CSV table of C-alpha atoms in Angstrom, one decimal:
chain,number,residue,atom,x,y,z
A,9,UNK,CA,129.4,120.9,73.6
A,10,UNK,CA,126.6,122.8,71.9
A,11,UNK,CA,127.0,124.1,68.3
A,12,UNK,CA,125.6,127.6,67.6
A,13,UNK,CA,124.4,127.9,64.0
A,14,UNK,CA,126.2,130.7,62.1
A,15,UNK,CA,123.6,131.2,59.4
A,16,UNK,CA,120.1,130.2,58.4
A,17,UNK,CA,121.2,127.1,56.6
A,18,UNK,CA,123.0,125.8,59.6
A,19,UNK,CA,120.0,126.6,61.8
A,20,UNK,CA,117.7,124.7,59.5
A,21,UNK,CA,120.1,121.7,59.5
A,22,UNK,CA,120.3,121.7,63.3
A,23,UNK,CA,116.5,121.9,63.6
A,24,UNK,CA,116.1,119.0,61.2
A,25,UNK,CA,118.6,117.0,63.2
A,26,UNK,CA,116.7,117.7,66.4
A,27,UNK,CA,113.4,116.8,64.8
A,28,UNK,CA,114.9,113.5,63.5
A,29,UNK,CA,115.6,112.3,67.1
A,30,UNK,CA,113.0,109.6,68.0
A,31,UNK,CA,112.3,110.4,71.7
A,32,UNK,CA,110.1,107.4,72.1
A,33,UNK,CA,112.8,105.0,70.8
A,34,UNK,CA,115.3,106.6,73.3
A,35,UNK,CA,112.8,106.1,76.2
A,36,UNK,CA,112.3,102.5,75.2
A,37,UNK,CA,116.0,101.8,74.9
A,38,UNK,CA,117.0,103.5,78.1
A,39,UNK,CA,114.2,101.6,80.0
A,40,UNK,CA,116.3,98.5,79.7
A,41,UNK,CA,119.3,97.9,81.9
A,42,UNK,CA,122.7,97.8,80.1
A,43,UNK,CA,124.2,95.0,82.2
A,44,UNK,CA,121.5,92.3,82.3
A,45,UNK,CA,122.1,88.6,81.9
A,46,UNK,CA,122.1,86.9,78.5
A,47,UNK,CA,118.6,85.4,78.9
A,48,UNK,CA,117.1,88.6,80.1
A,49,UNK,CA,118.8,90.7,77.4
A,50,UNK,CA,117.9,88.5,74.4
A,51,UNK,CA,114.8,86.5,75.5
A,52,UNK,CA,112.9,89.0,77.7
A,53,UNK,CA,113.8,92.7,77.2
A,54,UNK,CA,113.2,92.8,73.4
A,55,UNK,CA,109.4,92.6,74.1
A,56,UNK,CA,109.1,93.4,77.9
A,57,UNK,CA,109.9,97.1,77.2
A,58,UNK,CA,106.8,97.3,75.0
A,59,UNK,CA,104.8,95.8,77.8
A,60,UNK,CA,106.2,98.5,80.1
A,61,UNK,CA,105.1,101.2,77.6
A,62,UNK,CA,101.6,99.5,77.4
A,63,UNK,CA,101.4,99.6,81.2
A,64,UNK,CA,102.5,103.3,81.3
A,65,UNK,CA,99.8,104.3,78.7
A,66,UNK,CA,97.1,102.7,80.8
A,67,UNK,CA,98.2,104.3,84.1
A,68,UNK,CA,99.6,101.2,85.7
A,69,UNK,CA,102.4,101.8,88.3
A,70,UNK,CA,105.6,99.8,88.8
A,71,UNK,CA,104.3,98.8,92.3
A,72,UNK,CA,101.2,97.3,90.7
A,73,UNK,CA,103.3,95.3,88.2
A,74,UNK,CA,105.6,94.2,91.0
A,75,UNK,CA,102.6,92.9,92.9
A,76,UNK,CA,101.3,91.2,89.9
A,77,UNK,CA,104.6,89.4,89.4
A,78,UNK,CA,104.5,88.2,93.1
A,79,UNK,CA,100.9,87.0,92.7
A,80,UNK,CA,101.8,85.1,89.5
A,81,UNK,CA,104.8,83.4,91.2
A,82,UNK,CA,102.6,82.4,94.1
A,83,UNK,CA,100.1,80.9,91.7
A,84,UNK,CA,103.0,79.1,90.0
A,85,UNK,CA,104.0,77.7,93.4
A,86,UNK,CA,100.5,76.6,94.0
A,87,UNK,CA,100.4,74.8,90.7
A,88,UNK,CA,103.7,73.1,91.5
A,89,UNK,CA,102.2,72.0,94.8
A,90,UNK,CA,99.5,69.9,93.0
A,91,UNK,CA,102.2,67.3,92.1
A,92,UNK,CA,100.6,66.6,88.7
A,93,UNK,CA,102.3,66.9,85.3
A,94,UNK,CA,99.8,69.5,84.2
A,95,UNK,CA,100.5,71.5,87.4
A,96,UNK,CA,104.2,71.4,86.8
A,97,UNK,CA,103.8,72.6,83.2
A,98,UNK,CA,101.6,75.4,84.3
A,99,UNK,CA,104.0,76.3,87.1
A,100,UNK,CA,106.9,76.5,84.7
A,101,UNK,CA,105.0,78.8,82.3
A,102,UNK,CA,103.7,81.0,85.2
A,103,UNK,CA,107.2,81.3,86.7
A,104,UNK,CA,108.5,82.6,83.3
A,105,UNK,CA,105.6,85.0,83.1
A,106,UNK,CA,106.4,86.2,86.6
A,107,UNK,CA,109.9,86.9,85.5
A,108,UNK,CA,108.7,88.9,82.5
A,109,UNK,CA,106.6,91.0,84.9
A,110,UNK,CA,109.6,91.3,87.2
A,111,UNK,CA,111.6,92.8,84.3
A,112,UNK,CA,108.7,95.0,83.3
A,113,UNK,CA,108.3,96.7,86.6
A,114,UNK,CA,111.8,98.1,86.5
A,115,UNK,CA,111.5,99.1,82.9
A,116,UNK,CA,108.2,100.8,83.6
A,117,UNK,CA,109.8,102.7,86.4
A,118,UNK,CA,112.6,103.9,84.1
A,119,UNK,CA,110.3,104.6,81.2
A,120,UNK,CA,107.8,106.7,83.2
A,121,UNK,CA,110.4,107.9,85.8
A,122,UNK,CA,108.3,106.6,88.6
A,123,UNK,CA,110.5,105.7,91.6
A,124,UNK,CA,109.2,105.4,95.2
A,125,UNK,CA,110.3,104.2,98.6
A,126,UNK,CA,107.6,101.5,98.6
A,127,UNK,CA,108.6,100.4,95.2
A,128,UNK,CA,112.2,100.0,96.2
A,129,UNK,CA,111.1,97.8,99.2
A,130,UNK,CA,108.8,95.7,97.1
A,131,UNK,CA,111.3,95.2,94.3
A,132,UNK,CA,114.1,94.4,96.7
A,133,UNK,CA,112.3,91.7,98.6
A,134,UNK,CA,109.7,90.1,96.3
A,135,UNK,CA,112.3,88.4,94.1
A,136,UNK,CA,113.5,86.3,97.0
A,137,UNK,CA,110.0,85.7,98.3
A,138,UNK,CA,108.9,84.5,94.8
A,139,UNK,CA,111.8,82.1,94.3
A,140,UNK,CA,111.7,80.6,97.8
A,141,UNK,CA,107.9,80.2,97.7
A,142,UNK,CA,108.3,78.3,94.5
A,143,UNK,CA,110.9,76.0,96.2
A,144,UNK,CA,108.3,75.3,98.8
A,145,UNK,CA,105.7,74.6,96.1
A,146,UNK,CA,107.9,72.1,94.4
A,147,UNK,CA,108.6,70.3,97.8
A,148,UNK,CA,104.9,70.1,98.5
A,149,UNK,CA,104.2,68.7,95.0
A,150,UNK,CA,106.9,66.1,95.4
A,151,UNK,CA,105.4,65.0,98.7
A,152,UNK,CA,102.1,64.4,96.8
A,153,UNK,CA,104.1,62.1,94.5
A,154,UNK,CA,105.7,60.2,97.3
A,155,UNK,CA,109.1,61.9,97.2
A,156,UNK,CA,110.3,64.0,100.1
A,157,UNK,CA,112.6,66.7,98.9
A,158,UNK,CA,112.2,69.2,101.7
A,159,UNK,CA,115.9,68.9,102.6
A,160,UNK,CA,116.9,69.7,99.0
A,161,UNK,CA,114.5,72.7,98.9
A,162,UNK,CA,116.0,74.0,102.1
A,163,UNK,CA,119.5,73.3,100.9
A,164,UNK,CA,118.8,75.3,97.7
A,165,UNK,CA,117.5,78.2,99.7
A,166,UNK,CA,120.5,78.1,102.0
A,167,UNK,CA,122.9,78.0,99.1
A,168,UNK,CA,121.2,80.8,97.2
A,169,UNK,CA,121.1,83.1,100.3
A,170,UNK,CA,124.7,82.4,101.1
A,171,UNK,CA,125.7,83.3,97.6
A,172,UNK,CA,124.0,86.6,98.0
A,173,UNK,CA,125.6,87.2,101.3
A,174,UNK,CA,129.0,86.7,99.7
A,175,UNK,CA,128.1,89.3,97.0
A,176,UNK,CA,126.8,91.8,99.5
A,177,UNK,CA,129.7,91.4,101.9
A,178,UNK,CA,132.4,91.7,99.2
A,179,UNK,CA,130.7,94.8,97.7
A,180,UNK,CA,130.2,96.5,101.0
A,181,UNK,CA,133.8,95.8,102.0
A,182,UNK,CA,135.0,97.6,98.8
A,183,UNK,CA,132.3,100.2,98.7
A,184,UNK,CA,134.6,103.2,99.3
A,185,UNK,CA,137.7,101.7,97.7
A,186,UNK,CA,139.4,103.2,94.7
A,187,UNK,CA,139.9,101.2,91.5
A,188,UNK,CA,141.2,97.7,91.9
A,189,UNK,CA,144.7,97.4,90.6
A,190,UNK,CA,145.3,93.8,91.5
A,191,UNK,CA,146.4,91.3,88.8
A,192,UNK,CA,143.1,89.5,89.1
A,193,UNK,CA,141.2,92.7,88.3
A,194,UNK,CA,143.5,93.4,85.5
A,195,UNK,CA,142.8,90.0,84.0
A,196,UNK,CA,139.1,90.6,84.3
A,197,UNK,CA,139.4,93.9,82.5
A,198,UNK,CA,141.3,92.2,79.7
A,199,UNK,CA,138.6,89.6,79.4
A,200,UNK,CA,136.0,92.4,79.2
A,201,UNK,CA,137.5,93.5,75.9
A,202,UNK,CA,136.7,90.1,74.4
A,203,UNK,CA,133.0,90.3,73.8
A,204,UNK,CA,132.0,86.6,74.1
A,205,UNK,CA,133.8,86.2,77.5
A,206,UNK,CA,131.5,88.8,79.0
A,207,UNK,CA,128.4,86.8,78.3
A,208,UNK,CA,130.0,83.5,79.4
A,209,UNK,CA,131.1,85.0,82.7
A,210,UNK,CA,127.6,86.5,83.2
A,211,UNK,CA,125.9,83.2,82.5
A,212,UNK,CA,128.3,81.1,84.5
A,213,UNK,CA,127.2,82.7,87.8
A,214,UNK,CA,123.6,81.6,87.0
A,215,UNK,CA,121.9,85.0,87.5
A,216,UNK,CA,118.2,85.2,88.1
A,217,UNK,CA,117.1,85.0,84.4
A,218,UNK,CA,119.1,81.9,83.6
A,219,UNK,CA,118.3,80.4,86.9
A,220,UNK,CA,114.5,80.9,86.6
A,221,UNK,CA,114.5,79.7,83.0
A,222,UNK,CA,116.3,76.5,84.1
A,223,UNK,CA,113.9,76.0,87.0
A,224,UNK,CA,110.9,76.6,84.8
A,225,UNK,CA,111.9,74.2,82.0
A,226,UNK,CA,113.0,71.4,84.3
A,227,UNK,CA,109.8,71.8,86.3
A,228,UNK,CA,107.8,71.2,83.2
A,229,UNK,CA,109.6,68.2,81.9
A,230,UNK,CA,111.2,66.5,84.9
A,231,UNK,CA,110.6,66.1,88.6
A,232,UNK,CA,111.2,68.4,91.6
A,233,UNK,CA,114.1,66.2,92.7
A,234,UNK,CA,115.9,66.7,89.4
A,235,UNK,CA,115.1,70.5,89.5
A,236,UNK,CA,116.8,70.8,92.9
A,237,UNK,CA,119.7,68.6,91.9
A,238,UNK,CA,120.4,70.8,88.9
A,239,UNK,CA,119.8,74.0,91.0
A,240,UNK,CA,122.2,72.8,93.7
A,241,UNK,CA,124.9,71.8,91.3
A,242,UNK,CA,124.6,75.0,89.2
A,243,UNK,CA,124.5,77.3,92.2
A,244,UNK,CA,127.4,75.5,93.9
A,245,UNK,CA,129.6,75.9,90.9
A,246,UNK,CA,128.7,79.5,90.6
A,247,UNK,CA,129.3,80.1,94.3
A,248,UNK,CA,132.8,78.5,94.0
A,249,UNK,CA,133.6,80.5,90.9
A,250,UNK,CA,132.6,83.9,92.3
A,251,UNK,CA,134.0,83.3,95.8
A,252,UNK,CA,137.4,82.1,94.5
A,253,UNK,CA,137.6,85.2,92.3
A,254,UNK,CA,136.8,87.6,95.1
A,255,UNK,CA,139.2,85.9,97.5
A,256,UNK,CA,142.0,86.2,94.9
A,257,UNK,CA,141.1,89.9,94.3
A,258,UNK,CA,141.2,90.6,98.0
A,259,UNK,CA,144.5,88.8,98.6
A,260,UNK,CA,146.3,90.7,95.8
A,261,UNK,CA,144.6,94.1,96.4
A,262,UNK,CA,146.4,96.9,98.3
A,263,UNK,CA,143.6,98.9,99.8
A,264,UNK,CA,142.6,100.2,103.2
A,265,UNK,CA,139.1,99.4,104.4
A,266,UNK,CA,137.2,102.5,105.6
A,267,UNK,CA,135.4,102.8,108.9
A,268,UNK,CA,132.1,102.7,106.9
A,269,UNK,CA,133.0,99.4,105.3
A,270,UNK,CA,134.1,97.9,108.6
A,271,UNK,CA,130.8,99.0,110.2
A,272,UNK,CA,128.8,97.6,107.3
A,273,UNK,CA,130.5,94.2,107.7
A,274,UNK,CA,129.9,94.3,111.4
A,275,UNK,CA,126.2,94.9,110.8
A,276,UNK,CA,126.0,92.1,108.2
A,277,UNK,CA,127.6,89.8,110.7
A,278,UNK,CA,124.3,90.1,112.7
A,279,UNK,CA,126.0,89.5,116.1
A,280,UNK,CA,123.6,89.2,119.0
A,281,UNK,CA,124.0,89.9,122.8
A,282,UNK,CA,126.2,86.8,123.4
A,283,UNK,CA,128.8,87.7,120.7
A,284,UNK,CA,128.6,91.4,121.7
A,285,UNK,CA,129.5,90.6,125.3
A,286,UNK,CA,132.5,88.5,124.3
A,287,UNK,CA,133.6,91.1,121.8
A,288,UNK,CA,133.6,93.8,124.6
A,289,UNK,CA,135.7,91.5,126.9
A,290,UNK,CA,138.1,90.8,124.0
A,291,UNK,CA,138.2,94.4,122.7
A,292,UNK,CA,141.9,94.9,123.4
A,293,UNK,CA,143.1,91.6,121.8
A,294,UNK,CA,144.0,90.7,118.3
A,295,UNK,CA,142.3,88.1,116.2
A,296,UNK,CA,142.5,86.8,112.7
A,297,UNK,CA,138.8,87.3,112.1
A,298,UNK,CA,138.2,85.1,109.1
A,299,UNK,CA,140.3,82.2,110.6
A,300,UNK,CA,138.4,82.4,113.9
A,301,UNK,CA,135.0,82.6,112.2
A,302,UNK,CA,135.8,79.8,109.7
A,303,UNK,CA,137.0,77.6,112.5
A,304,UNK,CA,133.9,78.3,114.6
A,305,UNK,CA,131.6,77.4,111.7
A,306,UNK,CA,133.5,74.2,110.9
A,307,UNK,CA,133.6,73.1,114.5
A,308,UNK,CA,129.9,73.7,114.9
A,309,UNK,CA,128.8,72.0,111.7
A,310,UNK,CA,131.2,69.0,112.2
A,311,UNK,CA,129.7,68.5,115.7
A,312,UNK,CA,126.1,68.8,114.4
A,313,UNK,CA,126.8,66.3,111.7
A,314,UNK,CA,128.7,63.7,113.8
A,315,UNK,CA,126.8,63.9,117.1
A,316,UNK,CA,123.6,62.0,117.5
A,317,UNK,CA,120.4,64.1,117.3
A,318,UNK,CA,119.6,65.6,120.7
A,319,UNK,CA,123.1,65.2,122.0
A,320,UNK,CA,123.9,67.8,124.6
A,321,UNK,CA,127.4,68.2,123.3
A,322,UNK,CA,125.9,70.2,120.5
A,323,UNK,CA,124.9,72.8,123.0
A,324,UNK,CA,128.4,73.0,124.4
A,325,UNK,CA,129.8,73.5,121.0
A,326,UNK,CA,127.1,76.1,120.2
A,327,UNK,CA,128.2,78.0,123.2
A,328,UNK,CA,131.8,77.8,122.0
A,329,UNK,CA,130.6,79.0,118.6
A,330,UNK,CA,129.0,82.0,120.2
A,331,UNK,CA,132.2,82.9,122.0
A,332,UNK,CA,134.4,82.4,119.0
A,333,UNK,CA,132.1,84.5,116.8
A,334,UNK,CA,132.4,87.3,119.5
A,335,UNK,CA,136.2,87.0,119.3
A,336,UNK,CA,136.0,87.3,115.5
A,337,UNK,CA,134.1,90.6,115.6
A,338,UNK,CA,136.0,92.1,118.6
A,339,UNK,CA,138.2,94.3,116.3
A,340,UNK,CA,137.2,96.5,113.4
A,341,UNK,CA,136.7,94.4,110.3
A,342,UNK,CA,139.3,96.0,108.0
A,343,UNK,CA,141.3,93.0,107.0
A,344,UNK,CA,141.5,91.9,103.4
A,345,UNK,CA,139.3,88.8,103.9
A,346,UNK,CA,137.1,90.1,106.8
A,347,UNK,CA,134.2,90.2,104.3
A,348,UNK,CA,134.1,86.4,104.7
A,349,UNK,CA,132.7,86.7,108.2
A,350,UNK,CA,129.0,87.2,107.3
A,351,UNK,CA,129.0,84.3,104.8
A,352,UNK,CA,130.7,82.0,107.4
A,353,UNK,CA,128.1,83.0,110.0
A,354,UNK,CA,125.2,82.4,107.6
A,355,UNK,CA,126.5,79.0,106.6
A,356,UNK,CA,126.9,78.0,110.2
A,357,UNK,CA,123.4,79.1,111.3
A,358,UNK,CA,121.4,77.9,108.3
A,359,UNK,CA,123.2,74.6,107.9
A,360,UNK,CA,122.8,73.9,111.7
A,361,UNK,CA,119.1,74.3,111.3
A,362,UNK,CA,119.1,72.1,108.1
A,363,UNK,CA,121.2,69.3,109.6
A,364,UNK,CA,119.3,69.1,112.9
A,365,UNK,CA,115.9,69.1,111.1
A,366,UNK,CA,117.1,66.4,108.8
A,367,UNK,CA,118.5,64.3,111.6
A,368,UNK,CA,115.3,64.7,113.7
A,369,UNK,CA,113.6,62.3,111.2
A,370,UNK,CA,110.1,63.4,112.3
A,371,UNK,CA,107.3,64.6,110.1
A,372,UNK,CA,107.2,68.4,109.8
A,373,UNK,CA,110.7,69.1,111.0
A,374,UNK,CA,112.1,70.1,107.6
A,375,UNK,CA,109.2,72.2,106.5
A,376,UNK,CA,109.4,74.0,109.9
A,377,UNK,CA,113.1,74.5,109.4
A,378,UNK,CA,112.4,75.9,105.9
A,379,UNK,CA,110.1,78.5,107.4
A,380,UNK,CA,112.6,79.4,110.1
A,381,UNK,CA,115.5,79.9,107.7
A,382,UNK,CA,113.2,81.9,105.4
A,383,UNK,CA,112.2,84.2,108.3
A,384,UNK,CA,115.9,84.7,109.3
A,385,UNK,CA,117.0,85.2,105.7
A,386,UNK,CA,114.4,88.0,105.2
A,387,UNK,CA,116.0,89.7,108.2
A,388,UNK,CA,119.4,89.4,106.6
A,389,UNK,CA,118.2,90.7,103.2
A,390,UNK,CA,116.5,93.6,104.9
A,391,UNK,CA,119.7,94.5,106.6
A,392,UNK,CA,121.5,94.5,103.3
A,393,UNK,CA,119.1,96.8,101.6
A,394,UNK,CA,119.1,99.3,104.5
A,395,UNK,CA,122.9,99.4,104.4
A,396,UNK,CA,122.9,100.0,100.7
A,397,UNK,CA,120.4,102.8,101.2
A,398,UNK,CA,122.8,104.5,103.6
A,399,UNK,CA,120.6,104.3,106.7
A,400,UNK,CA,122.7,101.6,108.4
A,401,UNK,CA,121.5,98.3,109.8
A,402,UNK,CA,118.2,97.7,111.6
A,403,UNK,CA,118.0,99.0,115.2
A,404,UNK,CA,120.1,97.2,117.8
A,405,UNK,CA,117.0,96.3,119.8
A,406,UNK,CA,115.7,94.3,116.8
A,407,UNK,CA,118.9,92.4,116.4
A,408,UNK,CA,118.9,91.6,120.1
A,409,UNK,CA,115.2,90.7,120.1
A,410,UNK,CA,115.8,88.0,117.4
A,411,UNK,CA,118.9,86.8,119.2
A,412,UNK,CA,121.6,87.4,116.6
A,413,UNK,CA,123.0,84.5,114.6
A,414,UNK,CA,124.8,82.9,117.5
A,415,UNK,CA,121.8,83.2,119.8
A,416,UNK,CA,119.4,81.6,117.3
A,417,UNK,CA,121.9,78.8,116.7
A,418,UNK,CA,122.1,78.1,120.4
A,419,UNK,CA,118.3,78.1,120.8
A,420,UNK,CA,117.9,75.6,118.0
A,421,UNK,CA,120.6,73.4,119.5
A,422,UNK,CA,118.7,73.5,122.9
A,423,UNK,CA,115.4,72.7,121.2
A,424,UNK,CA,117.0,69.7,119.6
A,425,UNK,CA,118.4,68.5,122.9
A,426,UNK,CA,114.9,68.9,124.5
A,427,UNK,CA,113.2,67.0,121.6
A,428,UNK,CA,112.4,64.1,124.0
A,429,UNK,CA,110.2,66.4,126.0
A,430,UNK,CA,108.8,68.7,123.4
A,431,UNK,CA,107.6,68.7,119.8
A,432,UNK,CA,110.7,69.7,117.8
A,433,UNK,CA,108.8,70.7,114.6
A,434,UNK,CA,106.3,72.7,116.6
A,435,UNK,CA,109.1,74.4,118.5
A,436,UNK,CA,110.8,75.4,115.2
A,437,UNK,CA,107.5,76.6,113.8
A,438,UNK,CA,106.8,78.8,116.9
A,439,UNK,CA,110.4,80.2,116.7
A,440,UNK,CA,109.9,80.9,112.9
A,441,UNK,CA,106.6,82.7,113.5
A,442,UNK,CA,107.9,84.8,116.3
A,443,UNK,CA,111.0,85.9,114.3
A,444,UNK,CA,108.9,86.6,111.2
A,445,UNK,CA,106.4,88.7,113.1
A,446,UNK,CA,109.0,90.8,114.9
A,447,UNK,CA,111.1,91.3,111.8
A,448,UNK,CA,108.3,92.0,109.3
A,449,UNK,CA,106.5,94.4,111.6
A,450,UNK,CA,109.7,96.5,112.1
A,451,UNK,CA,110.7,96.2,108.4
A,452,UNK,CA,107.3,97.4,107.1
A,453,UNK,CA,107.3,100.3,109.6
A,454,UNK,CA,110.7,101.3,108.3
A,455,UNK,CA,110.1,101.0,104.6
A,456,UNK,CA,106.8,102.8,104.5
A,457,UNK,CA,108.2,105.7,106.7
A,458,UNK,CA,109.2,108.9,105.0
A,459,UNK,CA,112.8,108.6,105.9
A,460,UNK,CA,113.4,105.3,104.2
A,461,UNK,CA,115.8,105.4,101.3
A,462,UNK,CA,114.7,104.7,97.7
A,463,UNK,CA,117.0,101.8,97.0
A,464,UNK,CA,116.6,99.9,93.8
A,465,UNK,CA,118.2,96.5,93.4
A,466,UNK,CA,118.4,96.9,89.6
A,467,UNK,CA,122.2,96.2,89.5
A,468,UNK,CA,122.0,92.8,91.0
A,469,UNK,CA,121.8,89.9,88.5
A,470,UNK,CA,121.8,87.1,91.0
């Protein structure tokens, strides 16, 4: 409410109050997000905001800073790939510098009010590209030192991506819901009133700031194997913590899923032509979607782990997995736990590739599998950011062209069974390149088009 000065003294006092406002201090303060992690809030933002101002005064754009952050991270990955102690130290320092620039680009955008569609796309995708490229650099460096950690690198990428899928699916399932009145949510609100618990709960999920700081320090002082062990343990604990909390909230919440939320979950499921065909046949039936999807994933992974590499029974089970995944999505995904379907499908697909590549026990299989999962993960992240922007999932022809999760899983199973007559690592590499080219071409076309939404991933801490 505005106050109208009644006399000259009041007017003078009001003018002095307005003049006392430090506009620059306000711009610097509002350039920083209010819900960042502990490491970002206390170790990066106190000075990165001034870097953002320095960039603004020299005419630099957020996109240029984002690109500089990517280049810095790629150089860090290259240093890690040398396999020397000096290279590891340099990699750790450069990774932290990349994170500083990553914080700076968003602060620069808020400070100078420069938002763009291209900037949204760059900011939404480069974080994952930087982190996963760094994993690959560590794996290459370990090889130079005589230690093969490609399986750990791929496992870390799978775990981190699946964590994000859990976040995205849960949030989209509850996108249009009213306030959560469940007992679990009430407890969370009570804990928010106790200051120190807020920071503990933000740190315990190992957000990007804490995670990159841990990776950087461990890279400099230990070995890639220890880095991945720590990363897997920390991310696994964080995944269990967040997933358990969200399951409890879902079970105790009384809310109806909207058609938009159900469609978003169906899009995140990434069902291909095989699952779509089964879903149409089963359209009039009733299914407990999370139970069916979970059972399908467990059945597939158990078979892949137990059966010898190249066993044709894996193909039979992969076909059964495709059918069961179709049953799971045959009805609108409006159940309280239906948001678990996309994570179940990601775990099944990614881990199938990981296990088969590890069991192949041939040079190049795991690096090729790393590339394949990276290409598919990009497709899944791209789907998420489009849905968040309100434009829906990628076009159906693209999902069909890359096979859907069940189609790709079946193809990898067939390639493993044919490994006696073809080069399995080469086959995985070709598959990865084809998927990457198709997905990237369509994604770039979409994000640089005038109709693409300006989505900023500034609220995600993971």
